[in-house]
Amino acid sequence: MGQPMVTTGVTQVDGVRLHYVRAGAGPLLVLLHGWPQTSDCWRPVLADLAAEYTVVAPDLRGYGLSDKPATGYGKRRMAADMAGLVEALGFERALVVGHDRGARVGHRWALDRPDQVERLAVLDIVPTREMFRRLDASLASGYWHWLFHMQPDLPELLVGRDIRGYLEYFFERWTYNRHGLTADAVDGYVRAFSRPGALRASLDDYRAMEEDTALDDIDAAEGRRLTMPLLALWGSAGLPARLPTLDIWRAYADDVTGAEIPECGHFIPEEQPEALLAQLRPFLAGRTNR
């Protein structure tokens, strides 16, 4: 069987052009990337997943080849982008897998539109609200970049002088299997974050924290939880490994399964693609291992 054809497209949603790659046929599976990456992070698993699904991997607003508007980086707006993209592509429902920032978009998408998100997998995160509630010296040492990115103007001033050096710091520190992030992949991410507006936009993603946590607090107060099946995965060397990740997600979702990926850091799709596929295949097909 040959490799599935991979195509690219651009769809405008509420005035924002969203770039995506697409492959395969069948039920819709949306893959959402994180920081500091683009939809390219799904390369190692795209073909395998496209054997069973219509796989769409968009660049989130502000990232990659998508538009980089001056506003709209709260997760509700970014999730609405994805909802509009799904509808524009002619689908009613989607399976969703999100990594890092994309998992936060996926979490909000599933809360706001539970009828549209059939199943949700989140890679290497705990809920935003919970992360800040648990912020102690250990977590702060791992998530310091979040606090830095939230500052106005300063990150652009300092990081903009050496985007490659800054991103390579994370690709080095956040990986266990460092061969997974190839030199070509890193070069592509550096080019993506060197585009006009890209650095500022990705930092605005973090600066939306107060807006995002305010919505999370409202959901918690009103008892709103995820009702679709949720799969939580994290790397053995990733930051969520310091936390009781499954117990945390069970406070936010009704049907939670998950696992730690051995010999893996933050960048799960690139570091351990086969281990990721072994977890995703049964979950997406409706089979869960408890």
Coordinates of C-alpha atoms in Angstrom, one line a residue:
M1 CA 0.0 0.0 0.0
G2 CA 1.4 3.4 -1.0
Q3 CA 1.7 6.5 1.1
P4 CA -1.4 8.6 1.3
M5 CA -1.4 11.8 -0.8
V6 CA -0.7 14.8 1.4
T7 CA -2.2 18.1 0.2
T8 CA -2.2 21.6 1.6
G9 CA -5.0 24.1 1.8
V10 CA -6.0 27.5 3.2
T11 CA -9.5 28.3 4.6
Q12 CA -10.6 31.7 5.8
V13 CA -12.5 31.6 9.1
D14 CA -13.9 34.9 10.4
G15 CA -11.3 36.8 8.4
V16 CA -8.3 34.7 9.4
R17 CA -6.6 32.5 6.9
L18 CA -5.8 29.1 8.3
H19 CA -3.3 26.9 6.6
Y20 CA -3.5 23.1 7.0
V21 CA -2.2 19.9 5.6
R22 CA -4.6 17.0 4.8
A23 CA -4.3 13.4 4.0
G24 CA -6.4 10.2 4.0
A25 CA -10.2 9.5 4.0
G26 CA -12.7 8.5 6.6
P27 CA -13.8 10.1 9.9
L28 CA -12.2 13.5 10.5
L29 CA -9.2 13.6 12.8
V30 CA -7.8 17.0 13.7
L31 CA -4.2 17.3 15.0
L32 CA -3.3 20.5 16.8
H33 CA 0.3 21.4 17.3
G34 CA 2.0 23.2 20.2
W35 CA 4.8 25.7 20.9
P36 CA 7.4 26.3 19.5
Q37 CA 6.2 24.3 16.5
T38 CA 3.7 24.1 13.6
S39 CA 1.6 21.5 12.0
D40 CA 4.9 19.9 10.8
C41 CA 5.3 18.3 14.2
W42 CA 2.8 15.6 13.1
R43 CA 5.0 14.4 10.1
P44 CA 6.1 11.1 11.8
V45 CA 2.5 10.0 12.5
L46 CA 0.5 11.6 9.7
A47 CA 0.7 8.8 7.1
D48 CA -0.2 6.1 9.6
L49 CA -3.2 7.9 10.9
A50 CA -4.3 8.8 7.3
A51 CA -4.7 5.1 6.6
E52 CA -7.9 5.2 8.6
Y53 CA -8.9 8.8 8.9
T54 CA -9.2 12.1 7.1
V55 CA -6.4 13.8 8.9
V56 CA -6.3 17.6 9.0
A57 CA -3.3 19.3 10.8
P58 CA -3.8 23.1 10.8
D59 CA -1.4 25.8 11.8
L60 CA -3.1 27.6 14.7
R61 CA -3.7 31.3 14.3
G62 CA -0.4 33.1 14.8
Y63 CA 1.7 30.0 13.8
G64 CA 3.3 28.6 10.7
L65 CA 1.6 29.7 7.4
S66 CA -1.6 30.8 9.1
D67 CA -2.4 34.5 9.6
K68 CA -1.0 36.3 12.6
P69 CA -3.6 38.9 13.6
A70 CA -3.1 41.4 16.4
T71 CA -5.8 39.8 18.6
G72 CA -7.7 36.6 19.2
Y73 CA -5.3 34.4 21.1
G74 CA -7.7 33.4 23.9
K75 CA -8.4 29.7 23.7
R76 CA -12.1 30.3 23.1
R77 CA -11.3 32.3 19.9
M78 CA -8.7 29.8 18.8
A79 CA -11.0 26.9 19.4
A80 CA -13.7 28.7 17.4
D81 CA -11.2 28.9 14.5
M82 CA -10.9 25.1 14.6
A83 CA -14.7 24.7 14.8
G84 CA -15.1 27.0 11.7
L85 CA -12.4 25.1 9.8
V86 CA -14.1 21.8 10.5
E87 CA -17.4 23.2 9.2
A88 CA -15.8 24.7 6.2
L89 CA -14.3 21.4 5.2
G90 CA -17.8 19.8 5.3
F91 CA -17.6 17.8 8.5
E92 CA -19.9 17.9 11.5
R93 CA -17.7 16.1 14.1
A94 CA -14.1 15.5 14.7
L95 CA -11.7 13.4 16.7
V96 CA -9.1 15.8 18.2
V97 CA -5.5 15.2 19.3
G98 CA -3.7 18.2 20.7
H99 CA -0.1 18.7 21.8
D100 CA 1.0 21.4 24.3
R101 CA -0.8 24.7 23.3
G102 CA -2.9 22.8 20.8
A103 CA -4.1 20.6 23.6
R104 CA -5.2 23.7 25.5
V105 CA -7.1 24.8 22.3
G106 CA -8.6 21.3 22.1
H107 CA -9.7 21.4 25.8
R108 CA -11.6 24.7 25.3
W109 CA -13.0 23.4 22.0
A110 CA -14.4 20.3 23.7
L111 CA -15.9 22.4 26.5
D112 CA -17.5 24.9 24.3
R113 CA -18.7 22.5 21.6
P114 CA -19.1 19.0 23.1
D115 CA -21.3 17.9 20.2
Q116 CA -18.5 18.6 17.7
V117 CA -15.6 17.0 19.5
E118 CA -16.1 13.2 19.5
R119 CA -13.0 12.2 21.4
L120 CA -10.1 14.2 22.7
A121 CA -6.4 13.3 23.3
V122 CA -4.2 15.7 25.1
L123 CA -0.4 15.4 25.0
D124 CA 1.9 16.5 27.8
I125 CA -0.3 19.0 29.6
V126 CA -2.6 19.4 32.6
P127 CA -5.4 22.0 32.4
T128 CA -4.2 25.6 32.4
R129 CA -6.1 26.4 35.5
E130 CA -4.7 23.5 37.4
M131 CA -1.1 24.3 36.4
F132 CA -1.3 27.8 38.0
R133 CA -3.1 26.5 41.0
R134 CA -0.3 24.0 41.7
L135 CA 2.6 26.4 40.8
D136 CA 5.4 25.8 43.3
A137 CA 9.1 26.1 43.1
S138 CA 9.4 22.8 41.2
L139 CA 6.8 23.6 38.6
A140 CA 8.0 27.2 38.3
S141 CA 11.5 25.9 37.4
G142 CA 9.9 24.0 34.6
Y143 CA 7.3 26.5 33.4
W144 CA 9.4 29.6 33.8
H145 CA 9.1 30.3 30.1
W146 CA 5.3 30.7 30.5
L147 CA 5.8 33.5 33.0
F148 CA 8.4 35.1 30.8
H149 CA 6.3 34.9 27.7
M150 CA 3.4 36.6 29.5
Q151 CA 5.4 39.8 29.9
P152 CA 4.7 42.7 27.5
D153 CA 7.3 43.5 24.9
L154 CA 10.4 42.1 26.8
P155 CA 10.3 38.6 25.2
E156 CA 10.2 40.1 21.7
L157 CA 13.2 42.3 22.5
L158 CA 15.3 39.6 23.9
V159 CA 14.3 36.5 21.9
G160 CA 14.1 38.4 18.7
R161 CA 17.8 38.9 18.7
D162 CA 18.4 35.1 18.5
I163 CA 15.3 33.1 17.7
R164 CA 17.3 30.0 16.7
G165 CA 19.3 30.0 20.0
Y166 CA 16.1 30.4 22.0
L167 CA 14.1 27.7 20.3
E168 CA 17.1 25.3 20.3
Y169 CA 17.4 25.7 24.0
F170 CA 13.9 24.1 24.4
F171 CA 14.5 21.5 21.7
E172 CA 17.5 20.4 23.7
R173 CA 16.1 20.7 27.3
W174 CA 12.6 19.3 26.6
T175 CA 13.7 16.2 24.7
Y176 CA 14.7 12.7 25.9
N177 CA 15.1 11.1 22.4
R178 CA 16.9 14.0 20.7
H179 CA 17.2 12.1 17.4
G180 CA 13.5 12.5 16.9
L181 CA 13.9 16.3 16.3
T182 CA 16.0 16.3 13.2
A183 CA 18.1 19.2 12.0
D184 CA 15.7 19.8 9.1
A185 CA 12.7 19.9 11.5
V186 CA 14.4 22.4 13.8
D187 CA 15.4 24.6 10.8
G188 CA 11.8 24.6 9.7
Y189 CA 10.6 25.7 13.1
V190 CA 13.2 28.5 13.2
R191 CA 12.1 29.7 9.8
A192 CA 8.4 29.6 10.9
F193 CA 9.1 31.7 14.1
S194 CA 11.2 34.2 12.1
R195 CA 8.3 35.2 9.9
P196 CA 6.9 38.7 10.4
G197 CA 4.6 38.7 13.4
A198 CA 5.2 35.0 14.3
L199 CA 7.1 35.6 17.5
R200 CA 4.7 38.2 18.8
A201 CA 1.7 36.1 17.9
S202 CA 3.0 33.0 19.7
L203 CA 3.8 35.0 22.8
D204 CA 0.3 36.5 22.7
D205 CA -0.9 32.9 22.9
Y206 CA 0.6 32.8 26.4
R207 CA -0.5 36.3 27.3
A208 CA -4.1 35.1 27.0
M209 CA -3.6 33.2 30.2
E210 CA -5.8 35.5 32.4
E211 CA -8.7 35.3 29.9
D212 CA -8.3 31.5 29.6
T213 CA -8.2 30.8 33.3
A214 CA -11.2 33.1 33.9
L215 CA -13.2 30.9 31.6
D216 CA -11.8 27.8 33.3
D217 CA -12.9 29.1 36.7
I218 CA -16.4 29.8 35.4
D219 CA -16.6 26.2 34.1
A220 CA -15.3 24.8 37.4
A221 CA -17.8 26.9 39.4
E222 CA -20.7 25.7 37.2
G223 CA -19.6 22.1 37.2
R224 CA -18.9 22.0 33.5
R225 CA -16.7 19.0 32.6
L226 CA -15.6 17.2 29.5
T227 CA -18.1 14.5 28.7
M228 CA -16.4 12.8 25.7
P229 CA -13.7 10.2 26.2
L230 CA -10.3 11.8 27.0
L231 CA -6.9 10.3 26.6
A232 CA -4.0 12.0 28.5
L233 CA -0.4 11.1 27.5
W234 CA 2.8 12.5 28.7
G235 CA 6.5 11.8 28.4
S236 CA 8.4 10.2 31.2
A237 CA 10.8 13.1 31.1
G238 CA 8.2 15.7 30.5
L239 CA 6.9 18.3 33.0
P240 CA 3.5 16.6 33.6
A241 CA 5.5 13.6 34.9
R242 CA 6.0 15.6 38.0
L243 CA 2.3 15.7 38.7
P244 CA -0.5 13.2 39.3
T245 CA -1.7 13.9 35.7
L246 CA -4.5 11.3 35.4
D247 CA -6.0 12.3 38.8
I248 CA -5.9 15.9 37.7
W249 CA -7.7 15.2 34.5
R250 CA -10.3 13.1 36.3
A251 CA -11.4 16.3 38.1
Y252 CA -12.1 17.9 34.7
A253 CA -13.5 15.0 32.6
D254 CA -15.9 12.1 33.1
D255 CA -14.1 9.4 31.1
V256 CA -10.3 9.5 31.4
T257 CA -7.6 7.1 30.4
G258 CA -3.9 7.7 29.9
A259 CA -0.4 6.6 30.1
E260 CA 3.2 7.8 30.4
I261 CA 5.3 7.3 27.3
P262 CA 8.7 5.9 28.3
E263 CA 12.0 7.4 27.2
C264 CA 10.2 10.5 26.0
G265 CA 10.3 14.2 26.7
H266 CA 7.8 16.9 25.6
F267 CA 7.8 16.4 21.9
I268 CA 5.9 13.0 21.8
P269 CA 5.0 12.8 18.1
E270 CA 8.6 13.3 17.1
E271 CA 10.4 11.5 19.9
Q272 CA 8.2 8.4 20.2
P273 CA 5.9 8.2 17.2
E274 CA 5.3 4.4 17.4
A275 CA 4.5 4.5 21.1
L276 CA 2.1 7.4 20.4
L277 CA 0.4 5.5 17.6
A278 CA 0.0 2.5 19.9
Q279 CA -1.9 4.6 22.3
L280 CA -3.9 6.6 19.8
R281 CA -5.1 3.8 17.5
P282 CA -7.3 2.0 20.1
F283 CA -8.5 5.2 21.7
L284 CA -9.6 6.8 18.4
A285 CA -11.3 3.6 17.4
G286 CA -13.3 3.5 20.6
R287 CA -11.3 0.9 22.4
T288 CA -9.7 2.0 25.7
N289 CA -7.3 0.1 27.9
R290 CA -8.0 0.7 31.5

